[in-house]
Coordinates of C-alpha atoms in Angstrom, one line a residue:
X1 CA 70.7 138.8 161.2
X2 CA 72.7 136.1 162.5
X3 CA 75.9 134.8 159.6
X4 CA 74.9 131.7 157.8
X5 CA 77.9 131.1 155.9
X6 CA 81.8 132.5 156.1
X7 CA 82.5 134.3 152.3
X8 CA 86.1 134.0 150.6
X9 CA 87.4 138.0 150.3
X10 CA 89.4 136.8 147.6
X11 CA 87.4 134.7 145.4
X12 CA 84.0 134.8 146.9
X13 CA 82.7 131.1 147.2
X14 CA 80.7 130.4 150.2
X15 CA 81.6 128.2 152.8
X16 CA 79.0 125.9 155.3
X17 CA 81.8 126.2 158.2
X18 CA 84.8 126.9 159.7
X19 CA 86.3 124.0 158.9
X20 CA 85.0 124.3 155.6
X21 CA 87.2 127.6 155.6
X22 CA 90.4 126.2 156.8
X23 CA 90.3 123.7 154.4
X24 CA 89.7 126.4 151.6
X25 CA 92.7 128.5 153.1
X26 CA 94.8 125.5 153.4
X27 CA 94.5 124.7 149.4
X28 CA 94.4 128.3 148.5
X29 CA 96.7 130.5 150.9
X30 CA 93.2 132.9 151.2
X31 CA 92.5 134.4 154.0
X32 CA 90.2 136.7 154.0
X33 CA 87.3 135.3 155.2
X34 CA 83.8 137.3 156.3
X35 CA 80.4 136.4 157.6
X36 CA 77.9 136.4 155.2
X37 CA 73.9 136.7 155.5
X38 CA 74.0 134.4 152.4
X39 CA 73.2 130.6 152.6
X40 CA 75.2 127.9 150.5
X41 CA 73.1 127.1 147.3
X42 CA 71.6 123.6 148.3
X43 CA 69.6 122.1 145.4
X44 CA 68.6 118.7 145.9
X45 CA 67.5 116.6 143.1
X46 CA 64.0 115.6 143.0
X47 CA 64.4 111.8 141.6
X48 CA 67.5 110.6 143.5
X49 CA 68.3 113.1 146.4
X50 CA 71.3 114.1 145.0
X51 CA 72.4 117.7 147.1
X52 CA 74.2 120.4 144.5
X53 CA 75.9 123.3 145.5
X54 CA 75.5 125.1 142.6
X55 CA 74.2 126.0 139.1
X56 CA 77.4 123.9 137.3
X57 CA 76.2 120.9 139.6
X58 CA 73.1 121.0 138.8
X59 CA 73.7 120.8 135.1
X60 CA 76.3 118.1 135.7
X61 CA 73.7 116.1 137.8
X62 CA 71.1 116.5 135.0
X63 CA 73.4 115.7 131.7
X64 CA 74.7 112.8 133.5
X65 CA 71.7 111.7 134.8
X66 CA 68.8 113.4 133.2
X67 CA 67.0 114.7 136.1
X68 CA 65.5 118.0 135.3
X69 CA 63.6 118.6 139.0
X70 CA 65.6 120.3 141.3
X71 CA 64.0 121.4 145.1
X72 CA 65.8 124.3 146.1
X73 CA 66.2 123.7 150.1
X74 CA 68.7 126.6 151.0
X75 CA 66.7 128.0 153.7
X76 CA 65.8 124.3 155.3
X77 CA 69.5 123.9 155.2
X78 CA 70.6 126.9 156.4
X79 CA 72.1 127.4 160.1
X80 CA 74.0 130.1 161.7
X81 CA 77.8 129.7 161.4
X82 CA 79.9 128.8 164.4
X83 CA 82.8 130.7 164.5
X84 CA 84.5 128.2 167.2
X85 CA 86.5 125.7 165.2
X86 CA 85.7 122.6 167.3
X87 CA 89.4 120.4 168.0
X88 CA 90.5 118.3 165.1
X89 CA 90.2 114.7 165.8
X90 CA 93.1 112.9 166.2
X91 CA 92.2 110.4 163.1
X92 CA 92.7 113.8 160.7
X93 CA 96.1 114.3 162.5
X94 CA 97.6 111.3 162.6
X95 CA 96.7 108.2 160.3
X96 CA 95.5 105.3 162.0
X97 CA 97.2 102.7 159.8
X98 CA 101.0 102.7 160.3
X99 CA 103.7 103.8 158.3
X100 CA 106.6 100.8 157.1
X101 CA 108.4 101.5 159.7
X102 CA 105.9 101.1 162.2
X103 CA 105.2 105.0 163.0
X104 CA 101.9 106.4 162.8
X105 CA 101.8 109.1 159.6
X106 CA 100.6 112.3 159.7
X107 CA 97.3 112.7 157.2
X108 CA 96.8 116.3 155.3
X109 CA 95.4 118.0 152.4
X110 CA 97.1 117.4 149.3
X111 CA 98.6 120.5 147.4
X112 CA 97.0 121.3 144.5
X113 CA 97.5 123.9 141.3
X114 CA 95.9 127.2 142.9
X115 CA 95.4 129.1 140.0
X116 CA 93.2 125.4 138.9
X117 CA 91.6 125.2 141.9
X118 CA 90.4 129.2 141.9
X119 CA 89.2 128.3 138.1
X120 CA 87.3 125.3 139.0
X121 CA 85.6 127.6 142.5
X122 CA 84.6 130.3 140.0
X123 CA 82.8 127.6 138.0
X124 CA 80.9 126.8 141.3
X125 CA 82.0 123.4 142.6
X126 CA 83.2 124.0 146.7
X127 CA 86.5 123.4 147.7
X128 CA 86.8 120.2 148.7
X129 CA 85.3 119.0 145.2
X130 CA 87.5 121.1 143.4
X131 CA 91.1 120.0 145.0
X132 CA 89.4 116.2 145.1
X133 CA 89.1 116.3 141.5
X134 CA 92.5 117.8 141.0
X135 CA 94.1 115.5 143.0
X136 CA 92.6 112.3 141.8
X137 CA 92.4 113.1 137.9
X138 CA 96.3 113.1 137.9
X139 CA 96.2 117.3 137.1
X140 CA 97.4 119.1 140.4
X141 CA 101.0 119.8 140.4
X142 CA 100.7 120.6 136.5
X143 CA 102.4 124.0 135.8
X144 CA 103.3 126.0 132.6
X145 CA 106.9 125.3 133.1
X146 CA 106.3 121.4 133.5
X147 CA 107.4 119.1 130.6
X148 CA 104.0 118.4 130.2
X149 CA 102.4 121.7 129.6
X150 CA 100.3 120.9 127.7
X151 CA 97.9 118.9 129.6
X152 CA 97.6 122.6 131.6
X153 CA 95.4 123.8 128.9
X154 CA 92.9 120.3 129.2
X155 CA 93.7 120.1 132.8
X156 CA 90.4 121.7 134.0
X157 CA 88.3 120.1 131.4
X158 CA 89.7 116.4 132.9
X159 CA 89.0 117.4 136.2
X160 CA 85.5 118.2 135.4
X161 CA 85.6 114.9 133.5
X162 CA 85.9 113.4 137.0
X163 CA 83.7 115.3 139.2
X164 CA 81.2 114.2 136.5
X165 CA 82.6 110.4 136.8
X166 CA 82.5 110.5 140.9
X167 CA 79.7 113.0 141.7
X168 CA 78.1 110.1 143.9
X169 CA 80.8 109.3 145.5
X170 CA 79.3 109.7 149.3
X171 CA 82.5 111.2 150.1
X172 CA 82.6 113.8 147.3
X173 CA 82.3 117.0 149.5
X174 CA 85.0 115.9 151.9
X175 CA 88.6 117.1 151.8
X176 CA 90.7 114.6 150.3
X177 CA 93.7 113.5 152.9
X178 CA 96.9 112.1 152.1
X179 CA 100.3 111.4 154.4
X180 CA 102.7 114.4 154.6
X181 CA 105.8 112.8 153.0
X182 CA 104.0 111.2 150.1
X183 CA 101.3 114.0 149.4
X184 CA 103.9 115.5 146.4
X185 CA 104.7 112.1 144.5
X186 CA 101.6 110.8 145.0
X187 CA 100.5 114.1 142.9
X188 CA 103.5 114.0 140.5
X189 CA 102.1 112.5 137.3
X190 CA 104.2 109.4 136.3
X191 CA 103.5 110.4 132.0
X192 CA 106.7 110.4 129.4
X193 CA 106.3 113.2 126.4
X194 CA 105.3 110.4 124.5
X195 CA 102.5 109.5 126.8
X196 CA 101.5 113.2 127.3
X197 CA 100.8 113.9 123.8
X198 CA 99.0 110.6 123.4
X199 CA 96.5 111.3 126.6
X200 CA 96.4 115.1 124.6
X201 CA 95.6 113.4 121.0
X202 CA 92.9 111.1 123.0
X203 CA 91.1 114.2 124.9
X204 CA 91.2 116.4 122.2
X205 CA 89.5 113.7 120.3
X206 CA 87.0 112.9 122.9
X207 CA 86.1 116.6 123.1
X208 CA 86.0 117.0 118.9
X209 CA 83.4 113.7 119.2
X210 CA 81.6 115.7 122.1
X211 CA 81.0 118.5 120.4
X212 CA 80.4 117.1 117.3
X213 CA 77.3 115.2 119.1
X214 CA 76.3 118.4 120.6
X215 CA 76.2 120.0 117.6
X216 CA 74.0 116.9 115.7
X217 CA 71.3 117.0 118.7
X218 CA 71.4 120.8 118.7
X219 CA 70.7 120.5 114.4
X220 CA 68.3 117.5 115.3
X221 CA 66.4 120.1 117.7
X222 CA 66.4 123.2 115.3
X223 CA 64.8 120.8 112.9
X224 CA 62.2 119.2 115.2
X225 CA 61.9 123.3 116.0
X226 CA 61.1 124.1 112.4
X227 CA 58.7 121.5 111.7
X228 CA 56.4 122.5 114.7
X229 CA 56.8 125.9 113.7
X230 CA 55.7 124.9 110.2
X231 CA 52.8 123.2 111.3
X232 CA 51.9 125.6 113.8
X233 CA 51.5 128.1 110.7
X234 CA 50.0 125.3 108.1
X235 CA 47.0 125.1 111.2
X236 CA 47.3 129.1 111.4
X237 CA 46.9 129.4 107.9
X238 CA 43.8 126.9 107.5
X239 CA 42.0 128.4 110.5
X240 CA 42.7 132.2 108.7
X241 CA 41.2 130.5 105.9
X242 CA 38.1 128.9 107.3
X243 CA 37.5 132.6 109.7
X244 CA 37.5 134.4 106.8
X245 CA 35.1 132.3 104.6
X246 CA 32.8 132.6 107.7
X247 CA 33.3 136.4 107.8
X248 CA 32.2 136.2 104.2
X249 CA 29.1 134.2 104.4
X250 CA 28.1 136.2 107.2
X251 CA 28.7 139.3 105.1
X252 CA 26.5 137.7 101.9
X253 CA 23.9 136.7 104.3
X254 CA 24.1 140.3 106.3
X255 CA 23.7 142.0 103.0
X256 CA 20.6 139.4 102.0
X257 CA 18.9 140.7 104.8
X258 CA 20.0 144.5 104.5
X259 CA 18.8 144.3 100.8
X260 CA 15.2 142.1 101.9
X261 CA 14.6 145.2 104.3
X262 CA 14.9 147.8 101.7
X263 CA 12.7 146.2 99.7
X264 CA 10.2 145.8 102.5
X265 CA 10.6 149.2 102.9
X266 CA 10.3 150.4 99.3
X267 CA 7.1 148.0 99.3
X268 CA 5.7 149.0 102.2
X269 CA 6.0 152.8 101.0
X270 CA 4.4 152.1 97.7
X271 CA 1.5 150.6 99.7
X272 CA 1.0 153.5 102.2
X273 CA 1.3 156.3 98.5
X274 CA -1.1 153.7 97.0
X275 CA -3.3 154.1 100.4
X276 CA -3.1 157.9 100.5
X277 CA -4.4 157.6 96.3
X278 CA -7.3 155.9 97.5
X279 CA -8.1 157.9 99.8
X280 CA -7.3 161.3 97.8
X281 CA -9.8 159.7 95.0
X282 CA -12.5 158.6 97.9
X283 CA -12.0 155.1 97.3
X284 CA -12.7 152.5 100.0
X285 CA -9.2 151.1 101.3
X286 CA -7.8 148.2 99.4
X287 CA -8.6 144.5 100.4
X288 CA -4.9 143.1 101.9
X289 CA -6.2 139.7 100.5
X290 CA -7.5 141.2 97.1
X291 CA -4.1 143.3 96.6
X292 CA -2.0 140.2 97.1
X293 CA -3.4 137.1 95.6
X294 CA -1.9 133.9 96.1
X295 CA -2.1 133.0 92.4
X296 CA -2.5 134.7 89.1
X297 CA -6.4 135.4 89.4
X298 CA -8.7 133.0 86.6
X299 CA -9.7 134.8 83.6
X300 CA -13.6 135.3 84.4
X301 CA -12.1 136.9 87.4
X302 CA -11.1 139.7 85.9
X303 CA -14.9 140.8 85.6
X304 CA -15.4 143.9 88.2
X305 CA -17.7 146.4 88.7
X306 CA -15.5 149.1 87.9
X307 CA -14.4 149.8 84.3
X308 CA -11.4 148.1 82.7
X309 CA -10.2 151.0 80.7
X310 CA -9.3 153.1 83.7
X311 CA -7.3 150.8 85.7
X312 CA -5.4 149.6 82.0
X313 CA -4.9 153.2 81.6
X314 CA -3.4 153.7 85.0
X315 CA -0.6 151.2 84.1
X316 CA 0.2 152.8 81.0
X317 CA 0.7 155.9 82.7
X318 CA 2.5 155.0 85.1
X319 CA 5.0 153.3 82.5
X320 CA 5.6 156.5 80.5
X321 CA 6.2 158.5 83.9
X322 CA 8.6 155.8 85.0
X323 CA 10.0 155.9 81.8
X324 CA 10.0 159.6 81.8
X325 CA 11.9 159.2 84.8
X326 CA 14.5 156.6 84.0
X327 CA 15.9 158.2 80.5
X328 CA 16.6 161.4 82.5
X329 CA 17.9 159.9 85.3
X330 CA 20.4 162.3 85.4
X331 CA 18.7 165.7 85.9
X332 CA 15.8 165.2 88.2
X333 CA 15.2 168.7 88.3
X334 CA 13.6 168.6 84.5
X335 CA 11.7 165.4 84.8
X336 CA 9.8 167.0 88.0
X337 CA 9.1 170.2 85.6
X338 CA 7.8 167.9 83.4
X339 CA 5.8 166.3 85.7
X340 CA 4.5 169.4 87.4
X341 CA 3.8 170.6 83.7
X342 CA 1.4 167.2 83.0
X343 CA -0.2 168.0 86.3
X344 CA -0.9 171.1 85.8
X345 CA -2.9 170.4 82.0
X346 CA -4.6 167.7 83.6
X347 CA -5.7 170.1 86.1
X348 CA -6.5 172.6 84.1
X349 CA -9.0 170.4 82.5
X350 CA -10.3 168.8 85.8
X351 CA -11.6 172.1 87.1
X352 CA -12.6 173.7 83.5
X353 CA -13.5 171.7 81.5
X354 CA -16.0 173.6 79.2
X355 CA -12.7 176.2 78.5
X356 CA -11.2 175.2 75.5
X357 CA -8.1 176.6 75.8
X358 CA -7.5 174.4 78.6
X359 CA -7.9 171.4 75.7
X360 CA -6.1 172.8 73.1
X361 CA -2.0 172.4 73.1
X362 CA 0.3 173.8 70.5
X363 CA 2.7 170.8 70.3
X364 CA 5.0 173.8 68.4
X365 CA 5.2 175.9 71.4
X366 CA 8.9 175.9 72.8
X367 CA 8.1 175.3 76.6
X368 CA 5.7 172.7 75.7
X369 CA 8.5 170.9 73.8
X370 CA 11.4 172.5 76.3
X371 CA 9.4 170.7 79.2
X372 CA 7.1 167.9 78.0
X373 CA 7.4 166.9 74.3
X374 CA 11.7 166.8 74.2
X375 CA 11.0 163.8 77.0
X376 CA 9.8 160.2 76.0
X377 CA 6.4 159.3 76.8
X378 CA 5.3 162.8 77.6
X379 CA 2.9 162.8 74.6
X380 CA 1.7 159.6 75.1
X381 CA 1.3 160.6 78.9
X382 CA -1.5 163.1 77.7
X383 CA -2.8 160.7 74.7
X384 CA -4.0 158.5 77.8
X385 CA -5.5 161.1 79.3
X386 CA -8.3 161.5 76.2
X387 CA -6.4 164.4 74.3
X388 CA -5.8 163.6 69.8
X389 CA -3.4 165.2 68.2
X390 CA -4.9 166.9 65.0
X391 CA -4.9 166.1 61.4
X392 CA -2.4 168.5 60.8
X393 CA -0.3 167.2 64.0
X394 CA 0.2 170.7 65.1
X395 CA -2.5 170.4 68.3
X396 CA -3.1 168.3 70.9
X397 CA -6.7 168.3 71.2
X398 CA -9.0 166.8 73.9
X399 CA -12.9 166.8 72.7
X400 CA -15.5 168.2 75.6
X401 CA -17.8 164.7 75.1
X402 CA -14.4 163.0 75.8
X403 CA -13.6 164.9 79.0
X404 CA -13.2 161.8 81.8
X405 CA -12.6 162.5 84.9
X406 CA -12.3 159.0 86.3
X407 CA -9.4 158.8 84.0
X408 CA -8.3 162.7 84.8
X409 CA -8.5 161.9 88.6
X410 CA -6.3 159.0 87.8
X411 CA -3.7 160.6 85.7
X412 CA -3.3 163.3 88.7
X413 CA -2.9 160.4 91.1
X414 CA 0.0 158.8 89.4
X415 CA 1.7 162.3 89.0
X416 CA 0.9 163.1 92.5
X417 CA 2.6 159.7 93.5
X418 CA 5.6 159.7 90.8
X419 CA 6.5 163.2 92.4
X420 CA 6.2 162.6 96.3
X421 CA 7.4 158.7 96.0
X422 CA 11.8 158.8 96.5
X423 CA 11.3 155.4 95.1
X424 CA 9.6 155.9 91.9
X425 CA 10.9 154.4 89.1
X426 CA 13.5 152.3 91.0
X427 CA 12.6 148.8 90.5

C-alpha cells in the first residue's frame, strides 16, 4: 500500500507532506523521516467545519466552543505522499515588501525552544501550530539559563493558551515566516524581572481560578450525579415495593383457590362414600336437588316416609366416631381398633341376632376397655345402636325385641365410612 503520510523517527508525529517535513526538520533538527501507511488524524467538526488534527484539538475545539460532534474524515482526506518536494516559490524566499534600505529580505521559519516544540508535538498539535504558538505567545527563545526562567515552567501552558485564543485563525496550520536578520529579536522577549514575576503572579492566578472552576462544575456534576442516582433508587425501591405486594396478593389469591379445591375435593369424596353407603344399604341414589337445598327446609318438611329416629341416630354416631377420632388424633392405629372392634359387635348382632352372647358385653373386660371403653364416645357409640347398660352397670345389654337392623345397618355404614374416608373427622 501506497505511503499516505511521512512519520518523524524521532518523535513520531505525522506529517501530510514533504514540505510539511522540512518545515518540521527545520524547527526541530529531526531527520529521520519514513513513509507511513497511516493517515493524518482529520476530525472535522460537525457544527462549524472546523478540521483537527488530533485528540488535544478536538478537546480544545469543544471547550472553547462547545461542539461535541466530530466527523472523522481521515480516509476522505487521505492521499498518497509525494516524495518530490515541488520548488519553493520565490515569495517564501525572498519577502516581497522591501527592507529599509531598499533590498528585498529573506523570509524563514522562526527558531523556536526545541525541547517546547517536541512537548507541545507529543501533546498532538502539528508542527506548524506548535512553533506558531511559540513564536507568537512571546515563549520561544526561553531557556533554563534565561533570567526569566521561570516563565519555562508556564511556557507551554501560555502557548496552549494561544492556540486556544487563535485556533481559527485560517492561517493556523501554516508555518510562521519571519526575515532572517530579525527572526532572533523579534523572538527575544522584551520583560524586566519585575515584569516576569508579575506575568508569573497573573498566570498562576489565572490557572488557580481555572481550576478552582473545574473543580466547582466537576462538585456541581457529582451532585447532579447523586441526586439521579437517588432517585433512580427512591423509583427502584417503590417499584420493589409495589412487585412484591403483587407477588403477595397473587400468593393469597393462589392459596384461596388451592384451599377452595381441597375442599371440593374433600366434598366431593364425602359425596361418592355417601353414594357407595347407599348403595351398600340398597338405597335409591340421593336427589342432587334434595341433598343440597337452597334454604333451610320449612318445618312440616321435615315429614318423610322414612323414620326420624334413624337418620337422628346416624348423626349422633357419626359425632362420637369423629370425636373418637379427633381426641386420639395422635395414634391412628388405636382409634381404627376401636373402630374395627364397634364394627365387629354390631356385626355380630346383625348376623345372629337370637345369640345372646353376641348382646351381652362385660364393660369390665380389659380389651373391651383397652380398645373401646378407655376412648370417648365409644359407649355411647353402642348406646345408639339399642344396647343398656344394666342396673348393676357391669353389662352392656341389647334386648332381642330391641334388635334393629335399620339402625344396625346404619351404625356399620358410618364405621365402614369413618374407616375408608382419609378425610374423616377433618372439618
Amino acid at each position: 500500500m501506497a505511503g499516505l503520510s511521512l512519520q518523524c523517527g524521532d518523535c513520531g508525529v505525522l506529517l501530510r507532506s514533504v514540505e510539511e517535513a522540512q518545515a518540521h526538520a527545520e524547527a526541530t533538527s529531526h531527520s529521520n523521516f519514513a513513509e507511513s501507511t497511516e493517515a493524518v488524524l482529520n476530525l472535522v467538526c460537525s457544527a462549524c467545519g472546523k478540521p483537527c488534527r488530533s485528540q488535544t484539538e478536538v478537546d480544545l475545539h469543544t471547550k472553547r466552543t462547545g461542539h461535541a460532534e466530530f466527523a472523522d474524515k481521515t480516509m476522505e482526506a487521505a492521499k498518497p505522499i509525494d516524495l518530490e518536494a515541488p520548488p519553493k516559490p520565490a515569495t517564501e524566499a525572498m519577502d516581497v515588501d522591501a527592507s529599509p534600505s531598499g533590498e528585498q529580505q529573506e523570509m524563514v521559519v522562526p527558531e523556536v525552544n526545541k525541547e517546547m516544540l517536541v512537548d507541545l508535538e507529543g501533546m498532538g498539535f502539528s508542527t506548524a501550530r506548535a512553533t506558531r504558538a511559540l513564536h507568537f505567545s512571546g515563549t520561544s527563545n526561553l531557556s533554563l539559563e534565561s533570567a526569566e526562567c521561570i516563565l519555562y515552567v508556564i511556557a507551554p501552558l501560555k502557548a496552549i493558551n494561544w492556540l486556544s485564543e487563535h485556533q481559527e485563525d485560517p492561517d493556523i496550520d501554516e508555518m510562521p515566516l519571519v526575515p532572517a536578520n530579525t527572526k532572533t529579536e523579534a523572538n527575544k522577549p522584551n520583560l524586566t524581572p519585575e515584569e516576569v514575576k508579575l506575568k508569573a503572579q497573573e498566570l498562576r492566578e489565572r490557572a488557580r481560578k481555572k481550576k478552582e472552576e473545574e473543580q466547582r462544575r466537576m462538585e456541581r456534576e457529582r451532585e447532579k450525579e447523586r441526586i439521579r442516582i437517588g432517585k433512580e433508587l427512591l423509583e427502584a425501591k417503590k417499584m420493589e415495593e409495589q412487585n412484591e405486594r403483587k407477588r403477595m396478593i397473587e400468593l393469597r389469591r393462589l392459596e384461596k383457590e388451592e384451599e377452595k379445591r381441597a375442599r371440593d375435593k374433600i366434598r366431593q369424596k364425602l359425596e361418592e362414600d355417601k353414594a357407595e353407603r347407599r348403595r351398600k344399604l340398597g338405597l335409591p341414589p340421593e336427589d342432587p336437588a334434595a341433598a343440597k337445598p337452597s334454604a333451610p327446609p320449612p318445618v312440616e318438611e321435615k315429614k318423610s316416609a322414612l323414620p326420624i329416629r334413624p337418620a337422628t341416630k346416624a348423626e349422633r354416631m357419626r359425632d362420637c366416631l369423629r370425636n373418637m377420632k379427633q381426641q386420639n388424633k395422635e395414634d391412628d392405629a388405636k382409634v381404627k381398633r376401636a373402630f374395627q372392634t364397634l364394627l365387629a359387635y354390631v356385626g355380630n348382632v346383625a348376623k345372629k341376632p337370637d345369640e345372646e352372647k353376641f348382646r351381652k358385653i362385660r364393660l369390665s373386660n380389659a380389651t373391651f376397655q383397652e380398645r373401646v371403653g378407655s376412648l370417648p364416645g365409644g359407649i355411647e357409640f353402642l348406646q345408639l345402636c339399642g344396647f343398656e347398660k344394666l342396673e348393676d352397670n357391669e353389662f352392656l345389654f341389647l334386648a332381642r325385641d330391641k334388635v334393629d337392623m335399620a339402625v344396625l345397618n346404619t351404625a356399620g355404614a358410618e364405621l365402614n365410612s369413618a374407616m375408608t374416608n382419609p378425610f374423616f373427622g377433618v372439618l
